[in-house]
Coordinates of C-alpha atoms and ligand atoms in Angstrom, one line a residue:
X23 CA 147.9 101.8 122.0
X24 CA 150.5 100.3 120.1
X25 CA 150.5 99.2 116.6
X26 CA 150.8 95.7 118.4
X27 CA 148.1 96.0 120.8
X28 CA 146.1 97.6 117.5
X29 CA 146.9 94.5 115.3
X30 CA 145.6 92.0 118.0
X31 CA 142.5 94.1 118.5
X32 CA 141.4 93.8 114.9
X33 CA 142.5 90.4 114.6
X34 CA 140.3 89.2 117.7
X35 CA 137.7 91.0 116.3
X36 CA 137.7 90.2 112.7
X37 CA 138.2 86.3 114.0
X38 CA 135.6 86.2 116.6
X39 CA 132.9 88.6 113.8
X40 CA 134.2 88.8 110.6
X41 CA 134.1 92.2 111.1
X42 CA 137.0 94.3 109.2
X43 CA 138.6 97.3 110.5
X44 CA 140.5 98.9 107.8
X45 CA 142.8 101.8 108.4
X46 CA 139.8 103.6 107.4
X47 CA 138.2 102.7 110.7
X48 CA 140.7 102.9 113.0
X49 CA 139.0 106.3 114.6
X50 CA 136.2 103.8 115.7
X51 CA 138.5 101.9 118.3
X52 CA 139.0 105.0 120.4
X53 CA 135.2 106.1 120.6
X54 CA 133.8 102.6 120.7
X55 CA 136.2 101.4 123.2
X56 CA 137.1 104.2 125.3
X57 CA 133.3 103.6 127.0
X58 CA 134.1 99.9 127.4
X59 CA 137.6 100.7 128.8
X60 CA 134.9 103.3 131.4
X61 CA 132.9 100.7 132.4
X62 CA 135.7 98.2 133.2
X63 CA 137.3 100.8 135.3
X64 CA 140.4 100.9 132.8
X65 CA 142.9 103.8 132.2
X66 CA 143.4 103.4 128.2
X67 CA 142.9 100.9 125.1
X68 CA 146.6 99.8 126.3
X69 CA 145.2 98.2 129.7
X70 CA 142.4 96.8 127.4
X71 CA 144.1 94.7 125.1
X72 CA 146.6 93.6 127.5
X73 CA 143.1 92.2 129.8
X74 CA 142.1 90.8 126.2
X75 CA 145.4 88.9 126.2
X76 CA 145.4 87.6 129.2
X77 CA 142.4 84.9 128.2
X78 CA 141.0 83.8 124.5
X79 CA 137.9 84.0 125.8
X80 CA 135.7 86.1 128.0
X81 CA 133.0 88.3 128.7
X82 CA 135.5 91.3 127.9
X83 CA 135.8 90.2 124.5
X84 CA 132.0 89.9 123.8
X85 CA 131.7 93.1 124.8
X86 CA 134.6 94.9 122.9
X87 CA 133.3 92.8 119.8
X88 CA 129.8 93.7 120.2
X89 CA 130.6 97.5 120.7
X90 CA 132.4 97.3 117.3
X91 CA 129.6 96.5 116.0
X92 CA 127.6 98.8 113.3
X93 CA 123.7 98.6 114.1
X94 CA 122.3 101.2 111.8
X95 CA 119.1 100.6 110.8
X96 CA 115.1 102.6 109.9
X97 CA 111.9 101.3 109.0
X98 CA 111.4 100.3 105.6
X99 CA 115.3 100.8 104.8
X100 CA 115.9 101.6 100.9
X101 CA 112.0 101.0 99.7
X102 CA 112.2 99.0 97.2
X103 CA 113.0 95.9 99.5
X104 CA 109.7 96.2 100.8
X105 CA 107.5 96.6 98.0
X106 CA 109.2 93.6 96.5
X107 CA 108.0 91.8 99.3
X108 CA 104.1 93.4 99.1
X109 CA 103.8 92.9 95.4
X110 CA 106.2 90.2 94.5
X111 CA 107.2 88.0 96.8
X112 CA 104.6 87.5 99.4
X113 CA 101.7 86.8 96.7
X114 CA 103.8 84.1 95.5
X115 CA 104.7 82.3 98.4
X116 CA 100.9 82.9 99.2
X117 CA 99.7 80.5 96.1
X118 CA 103.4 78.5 96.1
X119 CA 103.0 77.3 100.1
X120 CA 99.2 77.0 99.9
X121 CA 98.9 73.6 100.3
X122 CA 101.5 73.8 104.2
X123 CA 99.9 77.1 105.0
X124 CA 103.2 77.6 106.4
X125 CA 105.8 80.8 106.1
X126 CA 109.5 80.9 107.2
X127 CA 111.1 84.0 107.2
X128 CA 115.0 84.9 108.6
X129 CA 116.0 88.3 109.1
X130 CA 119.8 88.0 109.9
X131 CA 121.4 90.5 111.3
X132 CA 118.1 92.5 112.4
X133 CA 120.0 94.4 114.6
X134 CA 117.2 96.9 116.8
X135 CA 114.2 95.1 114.7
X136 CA 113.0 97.5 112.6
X137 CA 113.6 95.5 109.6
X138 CA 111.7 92.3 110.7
X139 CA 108.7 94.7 112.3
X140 CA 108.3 96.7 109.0
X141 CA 107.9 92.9 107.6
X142 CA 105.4 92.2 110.2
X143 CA 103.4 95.3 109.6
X144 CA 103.4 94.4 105.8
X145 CA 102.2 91.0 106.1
X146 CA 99.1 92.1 108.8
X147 CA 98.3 95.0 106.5
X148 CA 98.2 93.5 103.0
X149 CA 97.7 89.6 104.0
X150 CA 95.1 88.8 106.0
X151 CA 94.9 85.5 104.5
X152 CA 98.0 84.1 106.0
X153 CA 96.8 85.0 109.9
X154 CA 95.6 81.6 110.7
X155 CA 99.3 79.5 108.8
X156 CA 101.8 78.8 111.0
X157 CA 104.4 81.6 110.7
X158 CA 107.8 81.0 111.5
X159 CA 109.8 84.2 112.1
X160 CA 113.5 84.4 113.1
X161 CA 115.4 87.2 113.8
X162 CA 118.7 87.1 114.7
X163 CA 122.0 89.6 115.3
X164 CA 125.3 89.2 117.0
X165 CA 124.8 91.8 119.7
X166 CA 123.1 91.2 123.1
X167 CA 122.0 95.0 123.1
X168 CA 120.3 95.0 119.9
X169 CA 118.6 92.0 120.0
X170 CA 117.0 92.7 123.8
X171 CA 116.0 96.1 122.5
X172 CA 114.2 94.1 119.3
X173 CA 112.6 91.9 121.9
X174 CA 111.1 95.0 124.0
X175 CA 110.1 96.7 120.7
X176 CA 110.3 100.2 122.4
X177 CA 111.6 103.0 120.6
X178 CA 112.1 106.6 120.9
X179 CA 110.1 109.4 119.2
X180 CA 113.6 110.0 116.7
X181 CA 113.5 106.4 115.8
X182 CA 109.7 106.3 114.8
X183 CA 110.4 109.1 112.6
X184 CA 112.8 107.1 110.7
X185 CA 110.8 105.9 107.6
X186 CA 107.7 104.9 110.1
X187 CA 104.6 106.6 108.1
X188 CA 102.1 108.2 111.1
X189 CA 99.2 105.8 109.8
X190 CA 101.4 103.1 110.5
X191 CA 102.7 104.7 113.8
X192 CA 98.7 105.0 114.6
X193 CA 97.9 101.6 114.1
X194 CA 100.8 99.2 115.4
X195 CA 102.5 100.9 118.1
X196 CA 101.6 101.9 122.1
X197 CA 102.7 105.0 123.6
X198 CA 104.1 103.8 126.7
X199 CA 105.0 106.0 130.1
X200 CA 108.2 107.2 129.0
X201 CA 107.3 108.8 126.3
X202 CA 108.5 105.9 124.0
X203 CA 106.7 103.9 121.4
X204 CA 106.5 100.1 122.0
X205 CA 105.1 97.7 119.0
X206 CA 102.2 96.3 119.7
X207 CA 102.0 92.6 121.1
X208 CA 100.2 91.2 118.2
X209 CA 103.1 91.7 115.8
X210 CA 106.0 91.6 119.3
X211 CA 104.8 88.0 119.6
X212 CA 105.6 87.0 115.2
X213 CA 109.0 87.4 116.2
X214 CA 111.6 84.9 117.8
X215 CA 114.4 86.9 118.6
X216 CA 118.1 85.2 119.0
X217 CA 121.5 86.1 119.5
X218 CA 123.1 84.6 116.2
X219 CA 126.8 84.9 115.2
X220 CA 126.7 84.3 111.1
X221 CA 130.5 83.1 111.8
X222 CA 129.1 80.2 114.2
X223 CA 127.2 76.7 114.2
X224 CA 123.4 77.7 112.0
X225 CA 122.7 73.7 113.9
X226 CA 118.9 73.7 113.6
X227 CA 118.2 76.9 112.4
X228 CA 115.5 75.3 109.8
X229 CA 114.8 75.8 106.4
X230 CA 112.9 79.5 105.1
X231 CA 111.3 80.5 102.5
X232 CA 112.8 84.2 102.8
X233 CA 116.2 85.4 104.3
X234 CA 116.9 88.8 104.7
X235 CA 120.6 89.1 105.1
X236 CA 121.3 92.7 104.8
X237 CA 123.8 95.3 105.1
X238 CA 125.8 93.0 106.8
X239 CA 128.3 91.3 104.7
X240 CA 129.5 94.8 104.0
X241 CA 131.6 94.0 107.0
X242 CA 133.2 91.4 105.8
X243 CA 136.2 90.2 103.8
X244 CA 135.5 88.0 100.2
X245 CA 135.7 84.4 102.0
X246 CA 133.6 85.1 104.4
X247 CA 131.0 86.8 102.3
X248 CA 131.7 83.5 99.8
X249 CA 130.9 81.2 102.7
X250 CA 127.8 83.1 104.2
X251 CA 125.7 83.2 101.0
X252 CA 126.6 79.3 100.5
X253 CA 124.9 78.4 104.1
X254 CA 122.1 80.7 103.3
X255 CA 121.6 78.4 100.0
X256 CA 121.0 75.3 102.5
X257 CA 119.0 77.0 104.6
X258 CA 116.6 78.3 101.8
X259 CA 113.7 76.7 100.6
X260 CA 114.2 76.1 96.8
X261 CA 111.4 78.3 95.8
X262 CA 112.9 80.9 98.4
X263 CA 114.1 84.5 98.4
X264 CA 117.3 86.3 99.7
X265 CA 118.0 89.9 100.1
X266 CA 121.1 91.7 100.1
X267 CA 121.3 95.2 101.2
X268 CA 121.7 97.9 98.3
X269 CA 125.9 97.6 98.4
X270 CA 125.7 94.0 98.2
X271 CA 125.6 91.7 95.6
X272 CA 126.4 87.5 95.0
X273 CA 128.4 88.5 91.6
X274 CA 132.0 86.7 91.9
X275 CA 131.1 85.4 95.6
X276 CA 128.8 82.1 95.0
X277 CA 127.8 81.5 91.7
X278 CA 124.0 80.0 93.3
X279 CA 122.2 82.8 92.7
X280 CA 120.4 84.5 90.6
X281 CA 118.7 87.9 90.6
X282 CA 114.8 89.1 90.4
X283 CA 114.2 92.0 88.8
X284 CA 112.1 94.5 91.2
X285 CA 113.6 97.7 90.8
X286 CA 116.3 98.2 93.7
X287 CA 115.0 95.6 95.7
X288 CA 118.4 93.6 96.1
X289 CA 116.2 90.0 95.7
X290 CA 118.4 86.8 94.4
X291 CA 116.7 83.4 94.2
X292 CA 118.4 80.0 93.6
X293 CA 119.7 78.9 90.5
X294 CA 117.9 75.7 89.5
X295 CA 119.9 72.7 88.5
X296 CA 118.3 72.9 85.1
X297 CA 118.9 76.1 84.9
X298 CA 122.1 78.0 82.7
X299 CA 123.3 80.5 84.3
X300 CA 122.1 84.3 82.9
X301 CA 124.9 85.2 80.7
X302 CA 124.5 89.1 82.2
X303 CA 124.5 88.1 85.9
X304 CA 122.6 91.5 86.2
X305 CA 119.6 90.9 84.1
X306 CA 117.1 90.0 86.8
X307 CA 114.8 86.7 86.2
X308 CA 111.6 85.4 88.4
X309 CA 111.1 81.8 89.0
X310 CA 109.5 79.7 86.5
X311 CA 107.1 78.7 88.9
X312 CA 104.1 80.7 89.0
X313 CA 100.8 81.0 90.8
Ligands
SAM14 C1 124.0 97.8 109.8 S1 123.2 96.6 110.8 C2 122.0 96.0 109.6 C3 120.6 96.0 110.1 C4 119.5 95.6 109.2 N1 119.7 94.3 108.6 C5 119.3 96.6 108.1 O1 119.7 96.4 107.0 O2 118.8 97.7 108.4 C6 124.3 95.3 110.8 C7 124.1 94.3 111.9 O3 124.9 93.2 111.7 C8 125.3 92.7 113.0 N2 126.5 91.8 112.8 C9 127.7 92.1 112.6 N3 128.5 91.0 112.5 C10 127.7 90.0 112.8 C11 127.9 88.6 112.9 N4 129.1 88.0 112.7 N5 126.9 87.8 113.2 C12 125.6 88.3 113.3 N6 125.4 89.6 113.2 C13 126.4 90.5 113.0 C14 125.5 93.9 113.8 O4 125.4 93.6 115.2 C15 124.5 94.9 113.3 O5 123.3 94.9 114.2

């Protein structure tokens, strides 16, 4: 491949994703493509980019895009997250929605769903009480791939024992006939799962009370990070709750947000209107509301 041909590969994919490929990446275009270029009966990267070039758009490019892709994920990824959620934010929006016994949660970027299922298994363990509201879950990723294997909720014995405790293995997941482990229906069916590009149209997405948004905009450059967490804003409730992952803060990107102090947890809220902001963005504050 050329330094052409590489130029135009990082520049379709950073347009079309907002991924970045740094020269620190670079070793990721041979082993991630060189598959694609297998499958599409093609000698070398070369012949790749110059069947890229020869449309703007096309099923090749979805597929070179999505192979770039980083989909790393475990159950109950960094901890604290989670407990935020069990002891913070849940029993809040527990009293604070009381009276519309309704919950909207977004898990963008869920990649192979284990961070929406360990929310799932959190809420039917520790709140029982919000069975009967009207629950709705989002849970959306760039990638095809990831996304039908989120659906299926199958996964293999290496992947449970990623973070899954065994009571938990026990009591929401199936083996099935191939050995694998497939989440039970009851928490499959809490789950819409959609194929979401941040970079496109959010066009009736609706409005949620949590967004998880995590270990995502590590991928991308400053404007696009800037430009991500202002949609979230509109599409968060006013009493709502984002998460970054554990690299990823709003500091310098959109000045919106504030942080809650939960340990590592990564949990911003909205600045309110009649609210200054903290003069140490770091100090961590909860909302004023309380239940
Ligand atoms: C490292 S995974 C994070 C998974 C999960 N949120 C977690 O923290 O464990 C990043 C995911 O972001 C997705 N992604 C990358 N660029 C995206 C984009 N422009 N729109 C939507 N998803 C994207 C990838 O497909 C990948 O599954």
């Amino acid at each position: 491949m050329t330094p052409t041909d590489l130029n135009f590969l990082r520049k379709m994919i950073q347009d079309k994703s907002g991924i970045v490929l740094g020269d620190d990446k670079l070793y990721l275009f041979e082993s991630r493509l060189t598959p694609v270029c297998q499958r599409q009966g093609l000698n070398d990267l070369g012949q790749l980019v110059q069947r890229l070039r020869e449309k703007a758009n096309s099923p090749l490019h979805a597929e070179v895009v999505e192979s770039m892709t980083t989909n790393e994920t475990f159950w109950f990824r960094d901890g604290a997250p989670f407990d935020a959620l069990k002891e913070k934010v849940l029993p809040f929006l527990a009293g604070a929605n009381q009276s519309t016994r309704k919950l909207a949660i977004w898990c963008a970027a869920s990649s192979t769903g284990q961070e929406p299922y360990t929310i799932a298994m959190i809420i039917r363990d520790h709140f029982p009480q919000l069975a009967s509201w009207q629950l709705q879950f989002l849970a959306t990723d760039l990638s095809p791939r990831v996304i039908a294997k989120a659906r299926a909720g199958r996964y293999t014995q290496a992947e449970v024992d990623r973070g899954l405790a065994p009571d938990l293995l026990k009591r929401h997941f199936s083996q099935v006939a191939s050995g694998e482990w497939q989440v039970n229906e009851n928490l499959r069916k809490m789950w819409e799962f959609r194929e979401l590009n941040l970079l496109e149209s959010w066009f009736n997405l609706g409005t949620y009370d949590i967004v998880f948004i995590r270990n995502v905009l590590i991928y991308f450059n400053t404007e696009v990070k800037s430009q991500l967490l202002m949609r979230v804003g509109k599409v968060l409730a006013p009493h709502g709750f984002l998460y970054l992952g554990g690299a990823e803060s709003p500091l310098n990107l959109d000045s919106q947000w504030v942080r809650v102090h939960f340990d590592r947890a990564g949990l911003y809220r909205k600045l309110r209107s009649d609210e200054a902001p903290p003069k140490d963005p770091k100090s961590g504050r909860w909302p004023a509301v309380t239940v």
